[in-house]
Coordinates of C-alpha atoms and ligand atoms in Angstrom, one line a residue:
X1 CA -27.1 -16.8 -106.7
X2 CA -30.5 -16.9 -108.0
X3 CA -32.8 -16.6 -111.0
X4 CA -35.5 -13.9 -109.7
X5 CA -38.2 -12.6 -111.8
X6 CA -39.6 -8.8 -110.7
X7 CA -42.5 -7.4 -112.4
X8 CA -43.5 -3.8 -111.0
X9 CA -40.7 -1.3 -111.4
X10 CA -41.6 1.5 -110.1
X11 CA -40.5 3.7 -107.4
X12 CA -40.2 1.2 -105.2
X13 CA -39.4 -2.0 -107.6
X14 CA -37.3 0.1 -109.4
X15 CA -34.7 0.1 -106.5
X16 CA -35.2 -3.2 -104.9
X17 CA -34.5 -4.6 -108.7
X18 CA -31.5 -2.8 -109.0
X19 CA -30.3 -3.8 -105.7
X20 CA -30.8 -7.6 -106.5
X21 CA -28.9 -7.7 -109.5
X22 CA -26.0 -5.8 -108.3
X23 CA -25.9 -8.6 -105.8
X24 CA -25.1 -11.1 -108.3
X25 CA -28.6 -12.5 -109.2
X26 CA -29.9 -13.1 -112.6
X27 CA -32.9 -10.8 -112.8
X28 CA -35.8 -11.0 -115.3
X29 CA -37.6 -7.7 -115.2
X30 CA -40.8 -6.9 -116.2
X31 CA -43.2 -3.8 -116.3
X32 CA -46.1 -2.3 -118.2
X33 CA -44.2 0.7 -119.0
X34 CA -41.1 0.0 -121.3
X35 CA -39.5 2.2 -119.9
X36 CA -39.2 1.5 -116.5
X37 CA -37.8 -2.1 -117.9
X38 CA -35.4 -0.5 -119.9
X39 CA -33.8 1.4 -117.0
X40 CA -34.2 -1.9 -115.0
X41 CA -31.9 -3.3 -117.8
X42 CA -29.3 0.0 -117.5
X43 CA -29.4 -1.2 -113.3
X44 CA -28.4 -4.6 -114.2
X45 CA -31.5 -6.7 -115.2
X46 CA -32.9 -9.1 -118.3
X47 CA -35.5 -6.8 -120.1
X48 CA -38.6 -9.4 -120.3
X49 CA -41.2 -8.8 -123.0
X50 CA -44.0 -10.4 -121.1
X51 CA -44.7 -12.0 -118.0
X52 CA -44.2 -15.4 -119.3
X53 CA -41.0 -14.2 -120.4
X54 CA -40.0 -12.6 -116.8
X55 CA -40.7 -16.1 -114.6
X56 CA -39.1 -18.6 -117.8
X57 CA -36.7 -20.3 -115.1
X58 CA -37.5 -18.2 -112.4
X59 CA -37.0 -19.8 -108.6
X60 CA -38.1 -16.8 -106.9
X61 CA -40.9 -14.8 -108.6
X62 CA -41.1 -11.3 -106.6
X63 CA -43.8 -8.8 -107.6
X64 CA -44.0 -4.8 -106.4
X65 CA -47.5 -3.8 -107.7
X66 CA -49.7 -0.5 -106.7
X67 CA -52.5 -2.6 -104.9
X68 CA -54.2 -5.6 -104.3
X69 CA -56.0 -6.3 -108.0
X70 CA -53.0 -5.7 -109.7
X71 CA -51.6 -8.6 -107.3
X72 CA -54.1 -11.1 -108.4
X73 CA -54.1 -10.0 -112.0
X74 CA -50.8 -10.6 -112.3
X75 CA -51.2 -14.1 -110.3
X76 CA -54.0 -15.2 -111.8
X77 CA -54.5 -14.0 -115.5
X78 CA -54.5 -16.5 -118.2
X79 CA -51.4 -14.8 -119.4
X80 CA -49.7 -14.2 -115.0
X81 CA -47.9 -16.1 -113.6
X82 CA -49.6 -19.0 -112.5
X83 CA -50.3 -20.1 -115.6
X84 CA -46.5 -19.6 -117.0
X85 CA -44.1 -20.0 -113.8
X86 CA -42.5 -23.4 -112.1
X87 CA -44.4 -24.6 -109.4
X88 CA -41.0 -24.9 -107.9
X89 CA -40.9 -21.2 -108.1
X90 CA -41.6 -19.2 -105.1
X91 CA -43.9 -16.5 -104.8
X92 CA -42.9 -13.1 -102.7
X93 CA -45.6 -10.3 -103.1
X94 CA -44.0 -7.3 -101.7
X95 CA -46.7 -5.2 -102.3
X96 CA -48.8 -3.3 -99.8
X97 CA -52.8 -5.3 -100.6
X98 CA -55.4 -6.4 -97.8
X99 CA -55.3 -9.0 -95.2
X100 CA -58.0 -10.7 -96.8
X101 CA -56.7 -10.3 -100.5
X102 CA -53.3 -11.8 -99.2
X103 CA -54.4 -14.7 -97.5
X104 CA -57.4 -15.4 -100.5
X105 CA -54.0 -15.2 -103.2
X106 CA -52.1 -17.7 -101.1
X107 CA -55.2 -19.8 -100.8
X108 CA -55.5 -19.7 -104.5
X109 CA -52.3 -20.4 -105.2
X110 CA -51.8 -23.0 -102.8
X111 CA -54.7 -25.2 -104.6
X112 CA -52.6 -24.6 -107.8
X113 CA -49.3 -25.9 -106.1
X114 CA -47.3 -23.0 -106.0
X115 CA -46.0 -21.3 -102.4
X116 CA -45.9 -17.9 -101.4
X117 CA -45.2 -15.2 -99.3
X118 CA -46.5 -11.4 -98.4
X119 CA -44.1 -9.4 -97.7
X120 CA -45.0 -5.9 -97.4
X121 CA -42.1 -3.2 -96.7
X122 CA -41.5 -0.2 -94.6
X123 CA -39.1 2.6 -95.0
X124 CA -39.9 4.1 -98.8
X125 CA -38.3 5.1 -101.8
X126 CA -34.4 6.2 -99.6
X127 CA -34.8 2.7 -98.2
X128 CA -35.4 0.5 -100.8
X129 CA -32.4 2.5 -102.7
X130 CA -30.0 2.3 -100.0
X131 CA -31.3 -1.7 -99.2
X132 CA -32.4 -1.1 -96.3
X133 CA -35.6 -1.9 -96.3
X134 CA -37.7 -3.8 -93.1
X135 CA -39.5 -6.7 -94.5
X136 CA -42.9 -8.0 -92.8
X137 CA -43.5 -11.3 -94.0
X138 CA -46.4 -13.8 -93.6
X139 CA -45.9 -17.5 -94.7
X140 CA -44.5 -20.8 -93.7
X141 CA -41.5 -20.9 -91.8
X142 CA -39.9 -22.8 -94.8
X143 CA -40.6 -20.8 -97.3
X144 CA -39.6 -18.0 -94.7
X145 CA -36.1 -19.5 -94.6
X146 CA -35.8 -19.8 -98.3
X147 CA -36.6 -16.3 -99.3
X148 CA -34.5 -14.5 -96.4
X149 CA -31.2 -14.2 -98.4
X150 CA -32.6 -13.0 -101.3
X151 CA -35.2 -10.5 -99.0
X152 CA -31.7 -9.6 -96.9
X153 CA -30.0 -8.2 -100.6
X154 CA -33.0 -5.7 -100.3
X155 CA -33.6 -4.9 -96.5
X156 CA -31.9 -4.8 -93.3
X157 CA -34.8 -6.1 -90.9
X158 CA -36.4 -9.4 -92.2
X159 CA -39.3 -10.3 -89.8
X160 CA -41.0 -13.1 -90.0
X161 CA -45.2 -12.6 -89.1
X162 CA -46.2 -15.8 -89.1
X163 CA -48.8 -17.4 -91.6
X164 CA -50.5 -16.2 -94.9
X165 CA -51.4 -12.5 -94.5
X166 CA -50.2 -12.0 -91.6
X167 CA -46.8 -9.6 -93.2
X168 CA -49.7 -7.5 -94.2
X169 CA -51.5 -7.5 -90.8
X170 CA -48.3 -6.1 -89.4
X171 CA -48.1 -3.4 -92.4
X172 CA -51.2 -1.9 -91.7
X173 CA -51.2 -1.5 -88.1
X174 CA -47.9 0.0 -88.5
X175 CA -49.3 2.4 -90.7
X176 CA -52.1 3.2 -89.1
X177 CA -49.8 4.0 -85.6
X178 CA -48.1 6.1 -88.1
X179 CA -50.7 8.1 -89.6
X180 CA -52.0 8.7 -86.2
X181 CA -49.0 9.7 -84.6
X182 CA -48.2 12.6 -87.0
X183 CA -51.6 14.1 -86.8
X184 CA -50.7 13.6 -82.7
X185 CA -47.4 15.1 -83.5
X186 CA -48.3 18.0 -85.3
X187 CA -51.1 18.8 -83.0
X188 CA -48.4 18.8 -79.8
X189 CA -46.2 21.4 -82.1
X190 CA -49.2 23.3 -83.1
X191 CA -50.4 24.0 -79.4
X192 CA -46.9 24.4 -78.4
X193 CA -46.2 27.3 -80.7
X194 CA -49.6 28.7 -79.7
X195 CA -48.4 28.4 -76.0
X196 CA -45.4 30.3 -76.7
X197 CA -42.8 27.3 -77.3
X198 CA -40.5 27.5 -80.3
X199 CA -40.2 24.3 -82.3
X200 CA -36.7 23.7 -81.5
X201 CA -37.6 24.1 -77.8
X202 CA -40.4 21.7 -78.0
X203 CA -38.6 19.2 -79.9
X204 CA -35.4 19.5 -77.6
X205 CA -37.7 18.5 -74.9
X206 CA -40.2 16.3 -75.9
X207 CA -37.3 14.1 -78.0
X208 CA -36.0 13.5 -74.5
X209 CA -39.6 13.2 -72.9
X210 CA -42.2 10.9 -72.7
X211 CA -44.4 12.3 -76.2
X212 CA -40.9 11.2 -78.1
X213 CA -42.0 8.8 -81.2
X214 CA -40.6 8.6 -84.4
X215 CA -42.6 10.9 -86.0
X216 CA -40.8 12.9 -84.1
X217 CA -37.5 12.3 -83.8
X218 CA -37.0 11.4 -87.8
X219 CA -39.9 13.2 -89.3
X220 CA -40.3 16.4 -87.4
X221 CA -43.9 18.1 -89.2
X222 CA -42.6 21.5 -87.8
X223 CA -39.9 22.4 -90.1
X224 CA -36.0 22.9 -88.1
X225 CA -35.7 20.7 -85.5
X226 CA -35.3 17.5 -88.4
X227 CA -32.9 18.7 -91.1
X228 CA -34.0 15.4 -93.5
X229 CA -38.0 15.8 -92.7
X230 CA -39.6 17.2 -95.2
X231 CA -41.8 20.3 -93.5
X232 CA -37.8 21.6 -94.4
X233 CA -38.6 21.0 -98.3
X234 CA -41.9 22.1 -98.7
X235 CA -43.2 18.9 -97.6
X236 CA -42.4 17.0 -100.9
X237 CA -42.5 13.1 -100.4
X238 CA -41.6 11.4 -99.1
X239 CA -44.5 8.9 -98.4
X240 CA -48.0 11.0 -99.8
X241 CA -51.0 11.9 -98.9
X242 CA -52.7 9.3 -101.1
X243 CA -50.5 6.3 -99.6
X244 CA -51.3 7.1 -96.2
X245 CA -54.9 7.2 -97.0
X246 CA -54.5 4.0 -98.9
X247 CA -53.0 2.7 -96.3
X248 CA -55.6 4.0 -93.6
X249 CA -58.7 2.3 -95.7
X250 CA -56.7 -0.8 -95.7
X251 CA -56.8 -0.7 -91.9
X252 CA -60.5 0.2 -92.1
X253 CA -61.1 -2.9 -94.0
X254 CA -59.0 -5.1 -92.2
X255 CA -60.2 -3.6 -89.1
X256 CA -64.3 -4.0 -90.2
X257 CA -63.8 -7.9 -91.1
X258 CA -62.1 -8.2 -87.6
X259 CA -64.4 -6.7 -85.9
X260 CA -61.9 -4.4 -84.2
X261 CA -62.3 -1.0 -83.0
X262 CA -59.9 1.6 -84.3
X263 CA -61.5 5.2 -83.6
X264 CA -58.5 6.8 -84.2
X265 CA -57.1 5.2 -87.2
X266 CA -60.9 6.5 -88.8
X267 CA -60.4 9.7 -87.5
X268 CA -57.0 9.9 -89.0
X269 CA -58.9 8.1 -92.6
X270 CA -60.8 11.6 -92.6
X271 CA -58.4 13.7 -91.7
X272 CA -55.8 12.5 -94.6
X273 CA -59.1 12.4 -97.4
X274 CA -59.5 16.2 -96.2
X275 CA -56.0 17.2 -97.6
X276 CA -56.4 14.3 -100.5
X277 CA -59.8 16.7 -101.4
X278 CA -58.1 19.8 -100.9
X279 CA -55.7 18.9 -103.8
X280 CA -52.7 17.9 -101.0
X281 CA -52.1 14.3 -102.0
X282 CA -49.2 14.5 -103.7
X283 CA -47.4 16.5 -100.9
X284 CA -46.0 14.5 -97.6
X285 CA -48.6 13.3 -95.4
X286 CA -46.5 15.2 -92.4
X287 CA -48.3 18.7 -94.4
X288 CA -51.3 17.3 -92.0
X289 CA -48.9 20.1 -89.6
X290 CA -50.2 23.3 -92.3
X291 CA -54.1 21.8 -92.1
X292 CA -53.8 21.6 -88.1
X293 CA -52.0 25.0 -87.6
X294 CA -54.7 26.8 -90.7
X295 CA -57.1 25.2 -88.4
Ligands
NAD1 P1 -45.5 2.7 -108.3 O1 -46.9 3.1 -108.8 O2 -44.4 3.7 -108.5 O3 -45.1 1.4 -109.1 C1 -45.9 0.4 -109.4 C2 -45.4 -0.2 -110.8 O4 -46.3 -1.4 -111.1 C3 -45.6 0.7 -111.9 O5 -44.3 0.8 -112.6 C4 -46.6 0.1 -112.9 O6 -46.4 0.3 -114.2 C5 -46.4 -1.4 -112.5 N1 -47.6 -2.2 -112.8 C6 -48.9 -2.0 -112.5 N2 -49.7 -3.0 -113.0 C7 -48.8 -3.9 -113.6 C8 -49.0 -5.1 -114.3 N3 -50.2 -5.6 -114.4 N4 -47.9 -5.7 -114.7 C9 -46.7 -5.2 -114.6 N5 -46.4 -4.0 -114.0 C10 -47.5 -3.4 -113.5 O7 -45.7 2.3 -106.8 P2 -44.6 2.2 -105.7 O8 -44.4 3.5 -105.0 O9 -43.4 1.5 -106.3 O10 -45.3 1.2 -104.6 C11 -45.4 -0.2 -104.9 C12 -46.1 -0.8 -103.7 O11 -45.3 -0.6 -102.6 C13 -47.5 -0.3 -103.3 O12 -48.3 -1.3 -102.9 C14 -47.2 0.7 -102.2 O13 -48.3 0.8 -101.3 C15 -46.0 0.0 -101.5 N6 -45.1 0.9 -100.7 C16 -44.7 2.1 -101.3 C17 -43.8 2.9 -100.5 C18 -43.4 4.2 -101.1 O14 -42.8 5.0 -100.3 N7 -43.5 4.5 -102.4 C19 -43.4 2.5 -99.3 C20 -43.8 1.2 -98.8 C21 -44.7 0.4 -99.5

């Protein structure tokens, strides 16, 4: 068992804290809010005051942060954890930052001795409760091979990306395919129902058909045909309207600096800042069904 430092407990670190400690690891937590630290303690954890405190000892430091200048901040600081951890100590950002703000903290941190890892995660707040999570991580194959028991006490699928950035690369195509494909999906049940198909009809058929994707088949827009999705609970999250569009920009970035041509991931940026302005970013991003149908 390890000594593991986590700083970001929130709805995802929350989870993916509590899941290491009841694994048997010795987990420092830290977050801004108290509080969150204090339930990390309640789940298992060592309560850590600061983030000195959190990577005192620390051979795997894992951090779960909104976005990409929260990441270096907490790297790079005078008080992060740079300046306070073992350069023994292994880095794992599983937080969801740019390409290029990835692969510039590795670079940074490489000059300063330390290794690290992205490690971006799909499947949300159910998976990273349940441990379930699918890991998409960019590094040396080394440090790859250290961090995979300790990734595998929080996730089912541990995929190696290849180098620095590149667990992020994968992250943000994946999320563009899937911000895409439930604006595709809703449109197919919209003109269905116009056409004259019910939504249980449709979905009967096109599950078994060639439009089947997982937007689909476990995240149904049209509420029935998906008991879990939530068009059947008034499309609370979920994954929101403001991560998907975080997500999409990321692709637009990432997508500029590589000089690759996404039309349909922008289309789906302006589509998901249309709900965001019309007050819809804290719903599901599958509500992108109600804008299509009001359409
Ligand atoms: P969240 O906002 O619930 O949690 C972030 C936590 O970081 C908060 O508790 C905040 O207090 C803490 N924090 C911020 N700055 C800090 C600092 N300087 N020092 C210590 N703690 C600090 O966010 P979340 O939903 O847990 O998402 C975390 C990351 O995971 C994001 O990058 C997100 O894009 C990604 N992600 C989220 C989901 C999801 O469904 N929620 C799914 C996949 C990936």
């Amino acid at each position: 068992m390890s000594t593991i430092a986590f700083i970001g407990l929130g709805n995802m670190g929350s989870n993916m804290c509590a899941n290491l400690a009841n694994a048997g690891h010795r987990v420092n937590a830290f977050d801004l809010n108290p509080q969150s630290v204090a339930d990390a303690v309640a789940a298992g954890a060592q309560a850590a005051v600061d983030i000195a405190k959190c990577v005192a000892g620390a051979e795997f430091v894992i951090t779960m942060l909104p976005a990409g200048k929260h990441v270096h901040s907490v790297y790079f600081d005078t008080d992060g954890v740079l300046a306070n951890a073992d350069s023994t100590a292994l880095l794992i950002d599983c937080s969801t930052i740019a390409v290029d703000e990835a692969r510039s903290a590795a670079e940074q941190a490489k000059a300063q001795g330390f290794r690290t890892l992205d490690a971006p995660v799909s499947g949300g707040v159910a998976a990273a409760k349940a441990g379930t999570l699918t890991f998409m991580v960019g590094g040396d194959e080394t440090d790859f091979s250290r961090a995979n028991p300790v990734l595998s006490d929080m996730g089912q699928n541990i995929f190696h990306a290849g180098p620095s950035g590149n667990g992020q690369a994968a992250k943000t195509a994946n999320n563009m395919l899937l911000g895409i494909s439930m604006i595709a999906t809703s449109e197919a049940f919209n003109l269905a129902a116009k056409l004259g198909l019910d939504a249980e009809t449709f979905f009967n058929i096109s599950s078994k058909a060639s439009g089947q994707c997982w937007s689909m088949t476990s995240y149904c827009p049209a509420p029935g045909p998906v008991p879990t999705s939530p068009a059947n609970n008034h499309y609370e999250p979920g994954f929101a309207v403001a991560m998907m569009l975080k997500d999409l920009r990321l692709a637009q970035d990432a997508a500029a600096s590589a000089s690759a041509a996404i039309p349909f991931g922008e289309q789906a940026e302006r589509t998901y800042a249309l709900l965001d302005e019309q007050g819809l970013n804290g719903k599901d991003f599958s509500v992108v069904m109600r804008h299509i149908e009001n359409q």
